[in-house]
Short mmCIF file of C-alpha atoms in Angstrom, two decimals:
data_model
loop_
_atom_site.label_atom_id
_atom_site.label_comp_id
_atom_site.label_asym_id
_atom_site.label_seq_id
_atom_site.Cartn_x
_atom_site.Cartn_y
_atom_site.Cartn_z
CA MET A 29 -23.05 -39.42 14.52
CA ALA A 30 -22.70 -36.00 12.81
CA VAL A 31 -20.38 -33.05 12.27
CA LEU A 32 -20.87 -29.52 13.62
CA GLN A 33 -18.69 -26.80 12.13
CA ILE A 34 -18.48 -23.58 14.19
CA SER A 35 -17.97 -20.07 12.81
CA HIS A 36 -16.86 -17.90 15.73
CA GLY A 37 -17.63 -14.24 16.35
CA MET A 38 -15.82 -10.92 16.14
CA ALA A 39 -12.67 -10.33 18.20
CA GLU A 40 -12.50 -13.84 19.63
CA PHE A 41 -11.06 -17.23 18.60
CA ILE A 42 -12.29 -20.75 18.00
CA ASP A 43 -10.74 -22.27 21.14
CA ARG A 44 -13.28 -20.37 23.26
CA TYR A 45 -15.74 -23.04 22.11
CA THR A 46 -13.72 -25.95 23.51
CA ASP A 47 -16.08 -26.65 26.42
CA PHE A 48 -19.11 -26.72 24.12
CA ALA A 49 -17.23 -28.90 21.63
CA GLU A 50 -16.25 -31.37 24.35
CA PHE A 51 -19.89 -31.55 25.45
CA LEU A 52 -20.98 -32.48 21.93
CA THR A 53 -18.12 -34.91 21.33
CA GLY A 54 -19.20 -36.63 24.54
CA HIS A 55 -22.49 -37.30 22.75
CA GLY A 56 -20.91 -38.67 19.60
CA PHE A 57 -20.51 -35.53 17.49
CA LEU A 58 -17.42 -34.38 15.63
CA VAL A 59 -16.86 -30.63 16.13
CA VAL A 60 -14.58 -28.54 13.92
CA GLY A 61 -13.84 -24.87 13.38
CA ASN A 62 -11.20 -22.42 12.22
CA ASP A 63 -9.92 -19.04 13.33
CA HIS A 64 -11.17 -16.46 10.86
CA LEU A 65 -8.71 -14.16 9.13
CA GLY A 66 -7.50 -11.53 11.59
CA HIS A 67 -8.28 -13.74 14.59
CA GLY A 68 -6.56 -16.27 16.84
CA ARG A 69 -3.92 -18.43 15.20
CA SER A 70 -4.66 -16.96 11.77
CA VAL A 71 -2.73 -13.89 12.94
CA ALA A 72 1.02 -13.71 12.20
CA ALA A 73 1.71 -10.33 13.86
CA SER A 74 -0.12 -8.13 16.35
CA SER A 75 -0.95 -5.66 13.58
CA ASP A 76 -2.99 -8.40 11.89
CA PHE A 77 -5.65 -8.56 14.61
CA GLY A 78 -8.89 -7.28 13.12
CA TYR A 79 -7.41 -7.16 9.59
CA PHE A 80 -8.72 -9.59 6.96
CA SER A 81 -7.30 -8.94 3.48
CA LYS A 82 -6.82 -6.01 1.15
CA LYS A 83 -9.46 -7.18 -1.34
CA ASN A 84 -12.40 -9.60 -1.38
CA SER A 85 -12.15 -10.29 2.35
CA LYS A 86 -15.81 -11.27 2.66
CA ASP A 87 -15.34 -13.88 -0.04
CA TYR A 88 -12.16 -15.24 1.56
CA VAL A 89 -13.89 -15.73 4.91
CA ILE A 90 -16.76 -17.61 3.30
CA GLU A 91 -14.42 -19.74 1.20
CA ASP A 92 -12.40 -20.61 4.32
CA ILE A 93 -15.58 -22.06 5.81
CA TYR A 94 -16.22 -24.01 2.62
CA THR A 95 -12.62 -25.28 2.45
CA LEU A 96 -12.78 -26.68 5.98
CA HIS A 97 -16.17 -28.20 5.18
CA GLN A 98 -14.72 -29.96 2.13
CA LEU A 99 -11.68 -31.24 4.05
CA VAL A 100 -13.87 -32.75 6.76
CA LYS A 101 -16.28 -34.27 4.22
CA GLN A 102 -13.35 -36.06 2.58
CA ASP A 103 -12.71 -37.96 5.82
CA TYR A 104 -16.35 -38.31 6.91
CA PRO A 105 -18.37 -38.35 3.68
CA THR A 106 -21.45 -40.07 5.09
CA LEU A 107 -21.95 -38.08 8.31
CA PRO A 108 -24.71 -35.44 8.49
CA TYR A 109 -23.10 -31.99 8.44
CA PHE A 110 -24.30 -28.96 10.41
CA LEU A 111 -23.01 -25.40 10.52
CA MET A 112 -23.25 -22.96 13.44
CA GLY A 113 -22.34 -19.28 13.48
CA HIS A 114 -22.27 -16.91 16.45
CA SER A 115 -22.50 -13.10 16.15
CA MET A 116 -20.22 -12.08 13.25
CA GLY A 117 -20.02 -15.79 12.59
CA SER A 118 -23.80 -15.83 12.16
CA PHE A 119 -23.50 -13.27 9.38
CA ILE A 120 -20.78 -15.38 7.78
CA VAL A 121 -23.06 -18.42 7.97
CA ARG A 122 -26.00 -16.52 6.49
CA ASN A 123 -23.78 -15.45 3.58
CA TYR A 124 -22.42 -18.98 3.28
CA LEU A 125 -25.90 -20.47 3.06
CA GLN A 126 -26.75 -18.14 0.20
CA LYS A 127 -24.00 -19.80 -1.85
CA TYR A 128 -23.55 -23.26 -0.33
CA GLY A 129 -26.83 -23.93 1.46
CA ALA A 130 -27.30 -27.26 -0.27
CA SER A 131 -23.97 -28.52 1.11
CA VAL A 132 -25.15 -28.79 4.74
CA ASP A 133 -27.94 -30.62 6.56
CA GLY A 134 -28.88 -27.80 8.90
CA ALA A 135 -27.63 -24.53 10.37
CA ILE A 136 -27.68 -22.79 13.75
CA ILE A 137 -27.79 -19.00 13.61
CA MET A 138 -26.78 -17.70 17.04
CA GLY A 139 -26.57 -14.15 18.41
CA THR A 140 -27.56 -12.65 15.09
CA SER A 141 -29.30 -9.43 14.11
CA GLY A 142 -31.81 -7.86 11.80
CA PRO A 143 -30.83 -4.99 9.47
CA LYS A 144 -29.16 -1.91 10.95
CA LEU A 145 -29.71 1.58 9.55
CA GLU A 146 -26.11 2.65 10.02
CA THR A 147 -24.80 -0.07 7.70
CA ALA A 148 -25.63 1.74 4.45
CA LEU A 149 -24.29 5.01 5.86
CA ILE A 150 -20.97 3.70 7.13
CA LEU A 151 -19.98 1.38 4.26
CA PRO A 152 -18.98 4.14 1.77
CA ILE A 153 -16.78 5.74 4.44
CA LEU A 154 -15.14 2.42 5.27
CA GLU A 155 -14.46 1.73 1.60
CA VAL A 156 -12.44 4.95 1.42
CA LEU A 157 -10.65 4.34 4.72
CA ASN A 158 -9.79 0.79 3.64
CA LYS A 159 -7.96 2.19 0.64
CA LEU A 160 -6.08 4.80 2.69
CA GLN A 161 -5.34 3.06 6.00
CA PRO A 162 -6.57 -0.55 5.92
CA ARG A 163 -4.65 -1.64 9.04
CA LYS A 164 -5.53 1.33 11.22
CA GLN A 165 -7.81 0.53 14.15
CA ASN A 166 -11.04 2.53 14.00
CA LYS A 167 -12.17 3.46 17.51
CA TRP A 168 -14.87 5.76 16.14
CA VAL A 169 -16.67 2.99 14.27
CA ASP A 170 -16.19 0.66 17.24
CA GLN A 171 -17.92 3.19 19.47
CA LEU A 172 -20.66 3.77 16.89
CA ALA A 173 -21.34 0.06 16.54
CA PHE A 174 -21.05 -1.08 20.16
CA GLY A 175 -20.82 1.98 22.40
CA SER A 176 -24.49 2.01 23.36
CA PHE A 177 -24.76 -1.68 24.22
CA ASN A 178 -23.87 -1.29 27.90
CA ASN A 179 -26.65 1.28 28.32
CA TYR A 180 -29.03 -1.66 28.67
CA PHE A 181 -27.14 -2.77 31.78
CA PRO A 182 -26.53 0.32 33.95
CA GLU A 183 -25.93 -1.84 37.01
CA ASP A 184 -22.82 -3.41 35.40
CA ALA A 185 -19.67 -1.31 35.17
CA ALA A 186 -17.59 -3.73 33.08
CA GLU A 187 -16.61 -2.53 29.60
CA PHE A 188 -18.03 -5.68 27.98
CA ALA A 189 -20.97 -6.24 30.34
CA TRP A 190 -23.29 -6.61 27.34
CA LEU A 191 -21.54 -9.85 26.37
CA SER A 192 -22.72 -11.88 29.32
CA GLU A 193 -24.45 -11.83 32.68
CA ASN A 194 -21.70 -14.23 33.73
CA GLN A 195 -19.11 -11.86 35.20
CA GLU A 196 -16.38 -14.51 35.13
CA ASN A 197 -16.83 -14.84 31.37
CA VAL A 198 -16.67 -11.06 30.92
CA GLN A 199 -13.47 -10.89 32.99
CA ARG A 200 -11.83 -13.67 30.98
CA TYR A 201 -12.78 -11.87 27.77
CA MET A 202 -11.32 -8.59 29.00
CA ASN A 203 -8.08 -10.21 30.18
CA HIS A 204 -7.25 -12.36 27.15
CA PRO A 205 -4.92 -10.77 24.54
CA GLN A 206 -6.85 -12.35 21.65
CA THR A 207 -10.31 -11.08 22.58
CA GLY A 208 -11.89 -7.65 22.63
CA PHE A 209 -9.46 -5.98 20.23
CA ILE A 210 -10.67 -3.13 18.04
CA PHE A 211 -11.14 -3.89 14.36
CA THR A 212 -9.16 -2.13 11.66
CA ASN A 213 -10.78 -0.14 8.87
CA ASN A 214 -10.48 -3.27 6.76
CA GLY A 215 -12.03 -5.40 9.48
CA PHE A 216 -15.02 -3.11 9.88
CA LEU A 217 -15.49 -2.97 6.10
CA THR A 218 -15.57 -6.77 6.08
CA LEU A 219 -17.96 -6.93 9.04
CA PHE A 220 -20.42 -4.38 7.66
CA THR A 221 -20.32 -5.96 4.20
CA LEU A 222 -21.17 -9.33 5.74
CA LEU A 223 -23.91 -7.68 7.80
CA GLN A 224 -25.40 -5.89 4.80
CA ASP A 225 -25.49 -9.02 2.65
CA ALA A 226 -26.89 -11.12 5.51
CA THR A 227 -29.76 -8.75 6.29
CA LYS A 228 -30.70 -7.08 3.01
CA PRO A 229 -34.23 -7.65 1.66
CA GLY A 230 -34.44 -11.13 0.18
CA TRP A 231 -31.22 -12.28 1.83
CA ALA A 232 -32.65 -15.76 2.41
CA ASN A 233 -34.10 -16.25 -1.07
CA PRO A 234 -31.18 -18.40 -2.34
CA ILE A 235 -31.29 -20.74 0.67
CA PRO A 236 -33.07 -24.10 0.18
CA ARG A 237 -36.49 -23.94 1.83
CA GLU A 238 -36.18 -27.44 3.28
CA LEU A 239 -32.93 -26.64 5.15
CA PRO A 240 -33.50 -26.95 8.94
CA LEU A 241 -32.60 -23.72 10.74
CA LEU A 242 -32.31 -22.91 14.45
CA ILE A 243 -32.44 -19.21 15.39
CA ILE A 244 -31.10 -18.96 18.94
CA SER A 245 -30.20 -16.01 21.13
CA GLY A 246 -30.27 -14.40 24.53
CA GLU A 247 -33.34 -12.25 25.12
CA ASP A 248 -31.11 -9.50 26.56
CA ASP A 249 -28.68 -9.45 23.62
CA PRO A 250 -28.10 -5.92 22.25
CA VAL A 251 -26.78 -7.38 18.98
CA GLY A 252 -30.23 -8.88 18.45
CA GLN A 253 -31.87 -5.59 19.45
CA MET A 254 -32.98 -7.10 22.78
CA GLY A 255 -35.10 -9.73 21.07
CA VAL A 256 -36.56 -7.51 18.35
CA GLY A 257 -33.97 -8.21 15.66
CA ILE A 258 -33.86 -11.95 16.09
CA ARG A 259 -37.64 -12.17 15.87
CA LYS A 260 -37.50 -10.17 12.65
CA VAL A 261 -35.08 -12.74 11.22
CA PHE A 262 -37.41 -15.57 12.26
CA ARG A 263 -40.47 -13.86 10.73
CA GLU A 264 -38.59 -13.30 7.47
CA LEU A 265 -37.91 -17.01 7.24
CA GLU A 266 -41.52 -17.85 8.09
CA GLU A 267 -42.78 -15.53 5.36
CA LEU A 268 -40.52 -17.29 2.86
CA ASP A 269 -42.12 -20.63 3.78
CA PHE A 270 -39.08 -22.35 5.22
CA VAL A 271 -40.46 -25.69 6.33
CA ASP A 272 -38.27 -26.39 9.38
CA ILE A 273 -37.30 -23.34 11.44
CA THR A 274 -36.99 -23.24 15.21
CA PHE A 275 -36.77 -20.15 17.41
CA CYS A 276 -35.20 -20.24 20.87
CA SER A 277 -34.58 -17.24 23.14
CA TYR A 278 -33.35 -17.28 26.74
CA PRO A 279 -34.64 -14.70 29.25
CA THR A 280 -31.89 -12.69 31.04
CA MET A 281 -29.13 -14.16 28.86
CA ARG A 282 -27.08 -11.67 26.88
CA HIS A 283 -24.89 -12.09 23.80
CA GLU A 284 -22.66 -15.07 24.57
CA ILE A 285 -25.24 -17.67 25.51
CA LEU A 286 -22.70 -20.51 25.32
CA MET A 287 -20.68 -18.78 28.07
CA GLU A 288 -23.54 -17.83 30.39
CA THR A 289 -23.88 -19.21 33.92
CA ASN A 290 -26.68 -21.53 32.77
CA HIS A 291 -24.88 -22.51 29.58
CA LEU A 292 -25.69 -26.20 30.05
CA LEU A 293 -29.33 -25.42 29.26
CA VAL A 294 -28.23 -23.96 25.91
CA TYR A 295 -25.89 -26.90 25.28
CA SER A 296 -28.75 -29.33 25.91
CA ASP A 297 -31.20 -27.48 23.66
CA ILE A 298 -28.70 -27.43 20.79
CA LEU A 299 -27.96 -31.12 21.28
CA ASP A 300 -31.68 -31.90 21.20
CA TRP A 301 -32.15 -29.91 17.99
CA LEU A 302 -29.19 -31.58 16.31
CA SER A 303 -30.32 -35.04 17.40
CA LYS A 304 -33.81 -34.47 16.00
CA HIS A 305 -32.34 -33.64 12.59
CA LEU A 306 -30.05 -36.62 12.11
#
């Protein structure tokens, strides 16, 4: 029927999307994805978690997405092709669409964000640290970027409560050795570079206006500024006269909407959107 390629988020791995992938394959879709550099099975040693590459890491991540896309298209050249990115993966997708937007038939931007003031301030520091200690974990930047997120949920004591209202999902995330690790200086430089280029003024200008886009998020997602940031992204696209954009936000859901207790509602909405764009 169609292909969906998934770009996963920060400090996780592609196999976390197996349940969602099996749901879509049960409805005739082919679902593919790769572990980004510094994640999952792309890691050769424990010191590689959260480390991308010494130079041009943003470009490598985007080209990895394109390489997988090309490999799949060789085997399934006639199938409609969709791309979905969650969280950090949404910033990767937004960068990807700037360069390769004409290569896909639609994109799902999930758990994304509007511009953040600290990005311009922190990037020069990270550029220096990446030259000096690229593989060193940076707990200070981690706290700066994510430390306030749990403040929105004072009733939840879990370290990663902001990820999900589903406590079982949070516990699995905290217990797995390949999730929740702290990024290196190089990893944070890559992340903030992706974020800057995905949210800067005019970021969507190179993207084809006819490309169908789904902006989807939890209403209680701190990454999306509790609904404010994701609406800013949607308005930017509206103002640029994109002809087919859909906005979907779920009350009480947090960052990982595919892992929430009522995840089947999200699954169904995504399936409906994909089916309408075949």
